[in-house]
mmCIF file of C-alpha atoms in Angstrom:
data_model
loop_
_atom_site.group_PDB
_atom_site.id
_atom_site.type_symbol
_atom_site.label_atom_id
_atom_site.label_comp_id
_atom_site.label_asym_id
_atom_site.label_seq_id
_atom_site.Cartn_x
_atom_site.Cartn_y
_atom_site.Cartn_z
ATOM 1 C CA UNK A 103 -45.184 21.589 19.505
ATOM 2 C CA UNK A 104 -41.723 19.992 19.481
ATOM 3 C CA UNK A 105 -42.989 16.969 17.549
ATOM 4 C CA UNK A 106 -44.585 19.242 14.944
ATOM 5 C CA UNK A 107 -41.339 21.216 14.563
ATOM 6 C CA UNK A 108 -39.347 18.017 14.167
ATOM 7 C CA UNK A 109 -41.762 16.574 11.649
ATOM 8 C CA UNK A 110 -41.930 19.787 9.608
ATOM 9 C CA UNK A 111 -38.195 20.369 9.356
ATOM 10 C CA UNK A 112 -36.808 16.842 9.550
ATOM 11 C CA UNK A 113 -39.557 14.785 7.961
ATOM 12 C CA UNK A 114 -39.499 11.094 8.867
ATOM 13 C CA UNK A 115 -37.144 10.926 11.838
ATOM 14 C CA UNK A 116 -37.350 7.141 11.878
ATOM 15 C CA UNK A 117 -35.298 6.779 8.696
ATOM 16 C CA UNK A 118 -31.568 6.206 8.898
ATOM 17 C CA UNK A 119 -30.054 9.671 9.261
ATOM 18 C CA UNK A 120 -26.473 8.353 9.104
ATOM 19 C CA UNK A 121 -27.045 6.487 5.838
ATOM 20 C CA UNK A 122 -28.393 9.601 4.142
ATOM 21 C CA UNK A 123 -25.288 11.509 5.204
ATOM 22 C CA UNK A 124 -23.214 9.055 3.149
ATOM 23 C CA UNK A 125 -24.948 10.088 -0.087
ATOM 24 C CA UNK A 126 -23.319 12.591 -2.433
ATOM 25 C CA UNK A 127 -24.899 15.968 -3.278
ATOM 26 C CA UNK A 128 -26.034 14.706 -6.689
ATOM 27 C CA UNK A 129 -27.923 11.787 -5.126
ATOM 28 C CA UNK A 130 -29.490 13.966 -2.446
ATOM 29 C CA UNK A 131 -30.551 16.632 -4.927
ATOM 30 C CA UNK A 132 -32.101 13.961 -7.134
ATOM 31 C CA UNK A 133 -34.112 12.691 -4.175
ATOM 32 C CA UNK A 134 -35.217 16.245 -3.363
ATOM 33 C CA UNK A 135 -36.424 16.760 -6.937
ATOM 34 C CA UNK A 136 -38.320 13.483 -6.969
ATOM 35 C CA UNK A 137 -39.841 13.868 -3.496
ATOM 36 C CA UNK A 138 -43.420 15.190 -3.447
ATOM 37 C CA UNK A 139 -43.877 15.450 0.301
ATOM 38 C CA UNK A 140 -42.887 18.894 1.622
ATOM 39 C CA UNK A 141 -41.775 17.578 5.024
ATOM 40 C CA UNK A 142 -39.470 15.008 3.513
ATOM 41 C CA UNK A 143 -38.025 17.547 1.061
ATOM 42 C CA UNK A 144 -37.155 19.749 4.039
ATOM 43 C CA UNK A 145 -35.581 16.750 5.708
ATOM 44 C CA UNK A 146 -33.415 16.013 2.656
ATOM 45 C CA UNK A 147 -32.442 19.685 2.309
ATOM 46 C CA UNK A 148 -31.328 19.659 5.926
ATOM 47 C CA UNK A 149 -29.267 16.518 5.271
ATOM 48 C CA UNK A 150 -27.617 18.179 2.259
ATOM 49 C CA UNK A 151 -26.681 21.266 4.282
ATOM 50 C CA UNK A 152 -25.621 19.349 7.379
ATOM 51 C CA UNK A 153 -23.466 16.971 5.329
ATOM 52 C CA UNK A 154 -21.609 19.841 3.670
ATOM 53 C CA UNK A 155 -21.255 21.674 6.989
ATOM 54 C CA UNK A 156 -19.777 18.600 8.702
ATOM 55 C CA UNK A 157 -17.244 17.984 5.913
ATOM 56 C CA UNK A 158 -16.081 21.624 5.958
ATOM 57 C CA UNK A 159 -15.766 21.623 9.766
ATOM 58 C CA UNK A 160 -13.867 18.336 9.730
ATOM 59 C CA UNK A 161 -11.610 19.596 6.935
ATOM 60 C CA UNK A 162 -10.852 22.819 8.811
ATOM 61 C CA UNK A 163 -10.014 20.996 12.043
ATOM 62 C CA UNK A 164 -7.896 18.420 10.203
ATOM 63 C CA UNK A 165 -5.989 20.817 7.924
ATOM 64 C CA UNK A 166 -5.508 23.633 10.463
ATOM 65 C CA UNK A 167 -4.420 21.155 13.119
ATOM 66 C CA UNK A 168 -1.948 19.493 10.745
ATOM 67 C CA UNK A 169 -0.631 22.873 9.606
ATOM 68 C CA UNK A 170 -0.003 23.974 13.198
ATOM 69 C CA UNK A 171 1.813 20.714 13.917
ATOM 70 C CA UNK A 172 3.797 20.280 10.702
ATOM 71 C CA UNK A 173 4.190 23.786 9.291
ATOM 72 C CA UNK A 174 2.504 25.905 6.638
ATOM 73 C CA UNK A 175 4.677 24.388 3.898
ATOM 74 C CA UNK A 176 3.069 21.012 4.600
ATOM 75 C CA UNK A 177 -0.574 22.124 4.523
ATOM 76 C CA UNK A 178 -0.874 20.662 0.997
ATOM 77 C CA UNK A 179 -0.063 17.202 2.377
ATOM 78 C CA UNK A 180 -2.788 17.657 4.982
ATOM 79 C CA UNK A 181 -5.313 18.504 2.262
ATOM 80 C CA UNK A 182 -4.283 15.442 0.249
ATOM 81 C CA UNK A 183 -4.467 13.019 3.164
ATOM 82 C CA UNK A 184 -7.804 14.464 4.268
ATOM 83 C CA UNK A 185 -9.205 13.514 0.856
ATOM 84 C CA UNK A 186 -7.534 10.091 1.032
ATOM 85 C CA UNK A 187 -8.993 9.586 4.490
ATOM 86 C CA UNK A 188 -12.521 10.118 3.166
ATOM 87 C CA UNK A 189 -11.845 7.989 0.088
ATOM 88 C CA UNK A 190 -10.341 5.080 2.064
ATOM 89 C CA UNK A 191 -13.660 4.455 3.754
ATOM 90 C CA UNK A 192 -15.615 3.849 0.564
ATOM 91 C CA UNK A 193 -13.312 2.578 -2.206
ATOM 92 C CA UNK A 194 -10.777 -0.259 -2.066
ATOM 93 C CA UNK A 195 -8.107 -1.241 -4.597
ATOM 94 C CA UNK A 196 -9.808 -4.401 -5.836
ATOM 95 C CA UNK A 197 -7.400 -6.917 -4.278
ATOM 96 C CA UNK A 198 -6.561 -8.322 -0.823
ATOM 97 C CA UNK A 199 -5.887 -6.114 2.172
ATOM 98 C CA UNK A 200 -2.215 -7.071 2.645
ATOM 99 C CA UNK A 201 -1.232 -6.038 -0.891
ATOM 100 C CA UNK A 202 -3.438 -2.937 -0.653
ATOM 101 C CA UNK A 203 -1.779 -1.680 2.525
ATOM 102 C CA UNK A 204 1.692 -2.393 1.115
ATOM 103 C CA UNK A 205 0.913 -0.394 -2.039
ATOM 104 C CA UNK A 206 -0.577 2.398 0.072
ATOM 105 C CA UNK A 207 2.754 2.466 1.917
ATOM 106 C CA UNK A 208 4.645 2.802 -1.386
ATOM 107 C CA UNK A 209 2.339 5.646 -2.444
ATOM 108 C CA UNK A 210 3.041 7.372 0.878
ATOM 109 C CA UNK A 211 6.793 7.048 0.274
ATOM 110 C CA UNK A 212 6.340 8.661 -3.156
ATOM 111 C CA UNK A 213 4.293 11.485 -1.638
ATOM 112 C CA UNK A 214 6.946 12.079 1.036
ATOM 113 C CA UNK A 215 10.019 12.083 -1.215
ATOM 114 C CA UNK A 216 8.922 13.248 -4.676
ATOM 115 C CA UNK A 217 8.572 16.893 -3.617
ATOM 116 C CA UNK A 218 12.366 16.782 -3.143
ATOM 117 C CA UNK A 219 12.894 15.328 -6.629
ATOM 118 C CA UNK A 220 10.474 16.268 -9.423
ATOM 119 C CA UNK A 221 10.170 20.062 -8.891
ATOM 120 C CA UNK A 222 13.959 20.443 -8.642
ATOM 121 C CA UNK A 223 14.829 18.172 -11.575
ATOM 122 C CA UNK A 224 15.213 19.486 -15.114
ATOM 123 C CA UNK A 225 11.923 19.273 -17.084
ATOM 124 C CA UNK A 226 12.954 16.118 -18.971
ATOM 125 C CA UNK A 227 13.886 14.175 -15.842
ATOM 126 C CA UNK A 228 10.814 15.643 -14.178
ATOM 127 C CA UNK A 229 8.680 14.180 -16.970
ATOM 128 C CA UNK A 230 10.191 10.722 -16.434
ATOM 129 C CA UNK A 231 9.645 10.892 -12.665
ATOM 130 C CA UNK A 232 6.084 12.155 -12.986
ATOM 131 C CA UNK A 233 5.144 9.561 -15.593
ATOM 132 C CA UNK A 234 6.626 6.676 -13.610
ATOM 133 C CA UNK A 235 5.125 7.679 -10.275
ATOM 134 C CA UNK A 236 1.733 8.621 -11.706
ATOM 135 C CA UNK A 237 1.457 5.393 -13.683
ATOM 136 C CA UNK A 238 2.266 3.381 -10.563
ATOM 137 C CA UNK A 239 -0.268 5.268 -8.430
ATOM 138 C CA UNK A 240 -2.990 5.025 -11.078
ATOM 139 C CA UNK A 241 -2.338 1.355 -11.751
ATOM 140 C CA UNK A 242 -2.311 0.105 -8.148
ATOM 141 C CA UNK A 243 -5.332 2.148 -7.018
ATOM 142 C CA UNK A 244 -7.590 2.404 -10.076
ATOM 143 C CA UNK A 245 -8.021 -1.008 -11.689
ATOM 144 C CA UNK A 246 -11.732 -0.136 -11.946
ATOM 145 C CA UNK A 247 -12.086 3.412 -13.362
ATOM 146 C CA UNK A 248 -15.818 3.430 -12.602
ATOM 147 C CA UNK A 249 -15.017 3.808 -8.891
ATOM 148 C CA UNK A 250 -13.775 7.347 -9.556
ATOM 149 C CA UNK A 251 -10.959 7.298 -6.990
ATOM 150 C CA UNK A 252 -8.244 8.208 -9.494
ATOM 151 C CA UNK A 253 -8.737 11.967 -8.988
ATOM 152 C CA UNK A 254 -8.172 11.778 -5.225
ATOM 153 C CA UNK A 255 -4.848 9.938 -5.494
ATOM 154 C CA UNK A 256 -3.512 11.994 -8.399
ATOM 155 C CA UNK A 257 -4.580 15.265 -6.752
ATOM 156 C CA UNK A 258 -2.770 14.203 -3.585
ATOM 157 C CA UNK A 259 0.358 13.493 -5.642
ATOM 158 C CA UNK A 260 0.158 16.879 -7.390
ATOM 159 C CA UNK A 261 -0.541 18.884 -4.222
ATOM 160 C CA UNK A 262 2.228 17.183 -2.269
ATOM 161 C CA UNK A 263 4.860 17.178 -5.024
ATOM 162 C CA UNK A 264 4.487 20.681 -6.397
ATOM 163 C CA UNK A 265 3.828 22.508 -3.134
ATOM 164 C CA UNK A 266 7.094 21.404 -1.486
ATOM 165 C CA UNK A 267 8.371 22.108 2.056
ATOM 166 C CA UNK A 268 10.228 25.387 2.441
ATOM 167 C CA UNK A 269 13.096 24.379 4.731
ATOM 168 C CA UNK A 270 14.826 21.344 6.207
ATOM 169 C CA UNK A 271 12.639 21.403 9.322
ATOM 170 C CA UNK A 272 9.501 21.165 7.193
ATOM 171 C CA UNK A 273 11.094 18.302 5.229
ATOM 172 C CA UNK A 274 11.496 16.300 8.432
ATOM 173 C CA UNK A 275 7.996 17.238 9.574
ATOM 174 C CA UNK A 276 6.599 16.197 6.189
ATOM 175 C CA UNK A 277 7.976 12.673 6.632
ATOM 176 C CA UNK A 278 6.315 12.465 10.050
ATOM 177 C CA UNK A 279 3.040 13.873 8.689
ATOM 178 C CA UNK A 280 2.960 11.390 5.814
ATOM 179 C CA UNK A 281 3.721 8.511 8.199
ATOM 180 C CA UNK A 282 0.838 9.505 10.472
ATOM 181 C CA UNK A 283 -1.472 9.979 7.478
ATOM 182 C CA UNK A 284 -0.550 6.524 6.195
ATOM 183 C CA UNK A 285 -1.305 4.923 9.565
ATOM 184 C CA UNK A 286 -4.712 6.649 9.835
ATOM 185 C CA UNK A 287 -5.720 5.763 6.259
ATOM 186 C CA UNK A 288 -4.491 2.181 6.734
ATOM 187 C CA UNK A 289 -6.613 1.721 9.849
ATOM 188 C CA UNK A 290 -9.701 3.043 8.074
ATOM 189 C CA UNK A 291 -8.913 0.866 5.063
ATOM 190 C CA UNK A 292 -8.537 -2.258 7.193
ATOM 191 C CA UNK A 293 -11.731 -1.607 9.172
ATOM 192 C CA UNK A 294 -13.852 -1.194 6.042
ATOM 193 C CA UNK A 295 -12.179 -3.468 3.477
ATOM 194 C CA UNK A 296 -10.306 -6.238 5.320
ATOM 195 C CA UNK A 297 -12.862 -8.880 4.345
ATOM 196 C CA UNK A 298 -13.196 -7.842 0.693
ATOM 197 C CA UNK A 299 -11.349 -9.393 -2.277
ATOM 198 C CA UNK A 300 -9.572 -11.892 -0.021
ATOM 199 C CA UNK A 301 -8.859 -14.253 -2.893
ATOM 200 C CA UNK A 302 -7.582 -11.574 -5.284
ATOM 201 C CA UNK A 303 -3.837 -11.015 -5.176
ATOM 202 C CA UNK A 304 -1.976 -8.063 -6.621
ATOM 203 C CA UNK A 305 -0.209 -10.321 -9.102
ATOM 204 C CA UNK A 306 -3.678 -11.120 -10.501
ATOM 205 C CA UNK A 307 -4.108 -7.415 -11.213
ATOM 206 C CA UNK A 308 -0.650 -7.274 -12.825
ATOM 207 C CA UNK A 309 -1.856 -9.805 -15.384
ATOM 208 C CA UNK A 310 -4.396 -7.240 -16.603
ATOM 209 C CA UNK A 311 -1.652 -4.836 -17.674
ATOM 210 C CA UNK A 312 -1.647 -5.067 -21.466
ATOM 211 C CA UNK A 313 -1.686 -2.579 -24.316
ATOM 212 C CA UNK A 314 -4.731 -4.434 -25.639
ATOM 213 C CA UNK A 315 -6.601 -3.785 -22.387
ATOM 214 C CA UNK A 316 -8.877 -0.694 -22.477
ATOM 215 C CA UNK A 317 -8.200 0.065 -18.816
ATOM 216 C CA UNK A 318 -4.425 -0.081 -19.364
ATOM 217 C CA UNK A 319 -4.753 2.261 -22.348
ATOM 218 C CA UNK A 320 -6.721 4.679 -20.180
ATOM 219 C CA UNK A 321 -4.130 4.460 -17.375
ATOM 220 C CA UNK A 322 -1.221 5.102 -19.763
ATOM 221 C CA UNK A 323 -3.057 7.980 -21.456
ATOM 222 C CA UNK A 324 -3.846 9.558 -18.097
ATOM 223 C CA UNK A 325 -0.302 9.279 -16.707
ATOM 224 C CA UNK A 326 1.371 10.413 -19.942
ATOM 225 C CA UNK A 327 -1.028 13.322 -20.558
ATOM 226 C CA UNK A 328 -0.655 14.743 -17.053
ATOM 227 C CA UNK A 329 3.132 14.341 -17.192
ATOM 228 C CA UNK A 330 3.190 16.117 -20.565
ATOM 229 C CA UNK A 331 1.357 19.225 -19.374
ATOM 230 C CA UNK A 332 3.504 19.315 -16.232
ATOM 231 C CA UNK A 333 6.591 19.148 -18.470
ATOM 232 C CA UNK A 334 5.333 22.125 -20.495
ATOM 233 C CA UNK A 335 4.569 24.108 -17.344
ATOM 234 C CA UNK A 336 7.967 23.330 -15.830
ATOM 235 C CA UNK A 337 9.827 23.970 -19.107
ATOM 236 C CA UNK A 338 8.114 27.375 -19.463
ATOM 237 C CA UNK A 339 8.769 28.102 -15.766
ATOM 238 C CA UNK A 340 5.131 28.905 -15.103
ATOM 239 C CA UNK A 341 4.240 29.618 -11.469
ATOM 240 C CA UNK A 342 1.722 27.165 -9.987
ATOM 241 C CA UNK A 343 2.125 24.921 -13.026
ATOM 242 C CA UNK A 344 0.592 21.935 -11.256
ATOM 243 C CA UNK A 345 -2.754 23.603 -12.070
ATOM 244 C CA UNK A 346 -2.107 22.452 -15.654
ATOM 245 C CA UNK A 347 -1.885 18.887 -14.340
ATOM 246 C CA UNK A 348 -5.187 19.201 -12.501
ATOM 247 C CA UNK A 349 -6.841 20.441 -15.720
ATOM 248 C CA UNK A 350 -5.457 17.461 -17.617
ATOM 249 C CA UNK A 351 -6.644 15.095 -14.891
ATOM 250 C CA UNK A 352 -10.196 16.417 -15.049
ATOM 251 C CA UNK A 353 -10.346 15.777 -18.811
ATOM 252 C CA UNK A 354 -8.332 12.574 -19.180
ATOM 253 C CA UNK A 355 -10.022 10.799 -16.255
ATOM 254 C CA UNK A 356 -13.127 10.293 -18.417
ATOM 255 C CA UNK A 357 -13.415 6.598 -19.198
ATOM 256 C CA UNK A 358 -15.729 4.803 -21.631
ATOM 257 C CA UNK A 359 -15.149 1.031 -21.650
ATOM 258 C CA UNK A 360 -17.557 0.102 -24.403
ATOM 259 C CA UNK A 361 -16.256 2.385 -27.123
ATOM 260 C CA UNK A 362 -13.196 1.710 -29.268
ATOM 261 C CA UNK A 363 -12.855 5.423 -29.836
ATOM 262 C CA UNK A 364 -11.864 8.178 -27.460
ATOM 263 C CA UNK A 365 -14.844 9.858 -25.863
ATOM 264 C CA UNK A 366 -14.573 12.964 -28.024
ATOM 265 C CA UNK A 367 -17.959 14.637 -27.406
ATOM 266 C CA UNK A 368 -17.900 14.254 -23.622
ATOM 267 C CA UNK A 369 -14.315 15.427 -23.466
ATOM 268 C CA UNK A 370 -15.335 18.583 -25.336
ATOM 269 C CA UNK A 371 -18.155 19.082 -22.839
ATOM 270 C CA UNK A 372 -15.771 18.613 -19.925
ATOM 271 C CA UNK A 373 -13.304 21.122 -21.416
ATOM 272 C CA UNK A 374 -16.035 23.745 -21.848
ATOM 273 C CA UNK A 375 -17.358 23.105 -18.343
ATOM 274 C CA UNK A 376 -13.887 23.460 -16.845
ATOM 275 C CA UNK A 377 -13.139 26.701 -18.685
ATOM 276 C CA UNK A 378 -16.547 28.067 -17.655
ATOM 277 C CA UNK A 379 -15.993 27.014 -14.041
ATOM 278 C CA UNK A 380 -12.452 28.402 -13.868
ATOM 279 C CA UNK A 381 -13.343 31.793 -15.387
ATOM 280 C CA UNK A 382 -16.547 32.291 -13.378
ATOM 281 C CA UNK A 383 -14.982 30.936 -10.181
ATOM 282 C CA UNK A 384 -11.914 33.169 -10.507
ATOM 283 C CA UNK A 385 -14.023 36.265 -11.170
ATOM 284 C CA UNK A 386 -16.310 35.342 -8.263
ATOM 285 C CA UNK A 387 -13.257 35.087 -6.014
ATOM 286 C CA UNK A 388 -12.143 38.547 -7.158
ATOM 287 C CA UNK A 389 -15.535 40.046 -6.296
ATOM 288 C CA UNK A 390 -15.737 38.365 -2.877
ATOM 289 C CA UNK A 391 -12.101 39.197 -2.056
ATOM 290 C CA UNK A 392 -12.764 42.862 -2.881
ATOM 291 C CA UNK A 393 -16.061 43.094 -0.986
ATOM 292 C CA UNK A 394 -15.055 41.127 2.120
ATOM 293 C CA UNK A 395 -13.205 43.057 4.843
ATOM 294 C CA UNK A 396 -9.559 41.933 4.865
ATOM 295 C CA UNK A 397 -9.883 40.235 8.262
ATOM 296 C CA UNK A 398 -12.666 37.983 6.907
ATOM 297 C CA UNK A 399 -10.880 36.907 3.719
ATOM 298 C CA UNK A 400 -9.680 33.781 5.490
ATOM 299 C CA UNK A 401 -13.302 32.559 5.384
ATOM 300 C CA UNK A 402 -13.400 32.506 1.558
ATOM 301 C CA UNK A 403 -11.791 29.046 1.356
ATOM 302 C CA UNK A 404 -14.236 27.369 3.793
ATOM 303 C CA UNK A 405 -17.115 29.181 2.069
ATOM 304 C CA UNK A 406 -16.046 27.618 -1.225
ATOM 305 C CA UNK A 407 -15.828 24.201 0.430
ATOM 306 C CA UNK A 408 -19.354 24.592 1.800
ATOM 307 C CA UNK A 409 -20.764 25.389 -1.640
ATOM 308 C CA UNK A 410 -18.829 22.503 -3.227
ATOM 309 C CA UNK A 411 -20.811 20.286 -0.859
ATOM 310 C CA UNK A 412 -24.018 21.591 -2.457
ATOM 311 C CA UNK A 413 -22.750 21.184 -6.017
ATOM 312 C CA UNK A 414 -24.149 18.242 -7.970
ATOM 313 C CA UNK A 415 -22.370 19.048 -11.250
ATOM 314 C CA UNK A 416 -18.733 19.249 -12.313
ATOM 315 C CA UNK A 417 -19.221 22.782 -13.630
ATOM 316 C CA UNK A 418 -20.292 24.291 -10.309
ATOM 317 C CA UNK A 419 -17.839 22.214 -8.282
ATOM 318 C CA UNK A 420 -15.106 23.778 -10.440
ATOM 319 C CA UNK A 421 -16.500 27.258 -9.777
ATOM 320 C CA UNK A 422 -16.437 26.908 -5.995
ATOM 321 C CA UNK A 423 -13.140 24.994 -5.886
ATOM 322 C CA UNK A 424 -11.551 28.166 -7.237
ATOM 323 C CA UNK A 425 -12.263 29.998 -3.987
ATOM 324 C CA UNK A 426 -10.042 27.801 -1.842
ATOM 325 C CA UNK A 427 -7.345 27.383 -4.498
ATOM 326 C CA UNK A 428 -7.067 31.120 -5.109
ATOM 327 C CA UNK A 429 -7.107 31.950 -1.418
ATOM 328 C CA UNK A 430 -4.007 29.770 -0.972
ATOM 329 C CA UNK A 431 -2.271 31.283 -4.000
ATOM 330 C CA UNK A 432 -3.064 34.877 -3.006
ATOM 331 C CA UNK A 433 -0.640 34.767 -0.094
ATOM 332 C CA UNK A 434 2.194 34.217 -2.623
ATOM 333 C CA UNK A 435 1.153 36.138 -5.734
ATOM 334 C CA UNK A 436 -1.552 38.573 -4.645
ATOM 335 C CA UNK A 437 -5.212 38.394 -5.654
ATOM 336 C CA UNK A 438 -5.057 39.832 -9.178
ATOM 337 C CA UNK A 439 -1.988 37.880 -10.286
ATOM 338 C CA UNK A 440 -3.457 34.660 -8.812
ATOM 339 C CA UNK A 441 -6.703 35.112 -10.735
ATOM 340 C CA UNK A 442 -4.876 35.701 -14.029
ATOM 341 C CA UNK A 443 -2.534 32.794 -13.341
ATOM 342 C CA UNK A 444 -5.353 30.363 -12.530
ATOM 343 C CA UNK A 445 -7.317 31.235 -15.662
ATOM 344 C CA UNK A 446 -4.231 31.131 -17.904
ATOM 345 C CA UNK A 447 -2.811 27.881 -16.511
ATOM 346 C CA UNK A 448 -6.117 26.047 -16.642
ATOM 347 C CA UNK A 449 -6.976 27.154 -20.179
ATOM 348 C CA UNK A 450 -3.453 26.250 -21.335
ATOM 349 C CA UNK A 451 -3.790 22.871 -19.618
ATOM 350 C CA UNK A 452 -7.111 22.265 -21.386
ATOM 351 C CA UNK A 453 -5.726 23.250 -24.804
ATOM 352 C CA UNK A 454 -2.624 21.039 -24.486
ATOM 353 C CA UNK A 455 -4.730 18.117 -23.251
ATOM 354 C CA UNK A 456 -7.193 18.406 -26.151
ATOM 355 C CA UNK A 457 -4.310 18.502 -28.660
ATOM 356 C CA UNK A 458 -2.768 15.478 -26.944
ATOM 357 C CA UNK A 459 -6.071 13.582 -27.167
ATOM 358 C CA UNK A 460 -6.495 14.432 -30.853
ATOM 359 C CA UNK A 461 -2.956 13.207 -31.602
ATOM 360 C CA UNK A 462 -3.621 9.985 -29.678
ATOM 361 C CA UNK A 463 -6.869 9.519 -31.560
ATOM 362 C CA UNK A 464 -5.075 9.874 -34.920
ATOM 363 C CA UNK A 465 -2.300 7.483 -33.883
ATOM 364 C CA UNK A 466 -4.806 4.860 -32.704
ATOM 365 C CA UNK A 467 -6.781 5.177 -35.943
ATOM 366 C CA UNK A 468 -3.568 4.878 -37.991
ATOM 367 C CA UNK A 469 -2.459 1.802 -36.020
ATOM 368 C CA UNK A 470 -5.858 0.134 -36.346
ATOM 369 C CA UNK A 471 -5.946 0.833 -40.086
ATOM 370 C CA UNK A 472 -2.444 -0.580 -40.589
ATOM 371 C CA UNK A 473 -3.243 -3.591 -38.425
ATOM 372 C CA UNK A 474 -6.419 -4.264 -40.449
ATOM 373 C CA UNK A 475 -4.571 -3.943 -43.779
ATOM 374 C CA UNK A 476 -1.884 -6.384 -42.634
ATOM 375 C CA UNK A 477 -4.543 -9.031 -42.050
ATOM 376 C CA UNK A 478 -6.068 -8.632 -45.521
#
């Protein structure tokens, strides 16, 4: 009886359970769609659920534990380093371990100190700081855009910088938290990547930095575009204006190495998907927040995280990410104001980013035309 139950619900128990847990929801869902055997489909569905459940449980333990130790004002740092912790296991920087750990240390210093600088600076100085720090972070971690790790590092920067500590005690605790996070991520990085890219030095990567290089153009566009929308949000004194930066990141992180033109069609698709996800996700949060008894509202964030684990598309990931983001904002602005603010900030961020991309496209076309004419 037990063997039948195991076979029916878990399929082939001889396959590597741990390896399947490493797959993303998109890969698992694709396998489920392609699988014809009912037992194995059940097995893969169980893996998909169990994977998402484990990540949410680990995130809750990590973030709640860090918040209790280092204060509520530093919970954003805990969220960022949790994401970095997961990312450190799978993606390296593309050069030797010594240079990688040193640059990770510099990123940690930026994360620790920039929340004391950029949000309190005037918008113009804030733009300079954001552009410089973002360009450094993007350059040292994302030499290969196909790896997709740019979002994790930039999100960590945005969360940590624009959700600053509330008092001097939390400032001191933030330094300790960042130091511990750096040590944990470094250990994971060394364990999984110490033997990779041994012969590649960071100065070899520096040689790639050129305005003629497509990757460099993408890095500059990403850093400048995010800094621009943050400048607008700070200049207009918008609450939670780092949401504009996250919108810009989601659009500008698209990279197409083969094309000489900016990926206009896919960017339009991404903009529409983000607006759809933000509006639907915010309204969904409003419905759940209203229906749920007040004492259970704290579960809305983890519920969103669980559904993100099932999401194989950007659109639905955006929908369910709204639940956790709005739950955090509600404690400051209330539910209704947070919903309006999230929709407004994200749509504004999308509009500014699209205008920025169109201007860049025109400037590139003008430069290429002038450069061609000068050769004739």
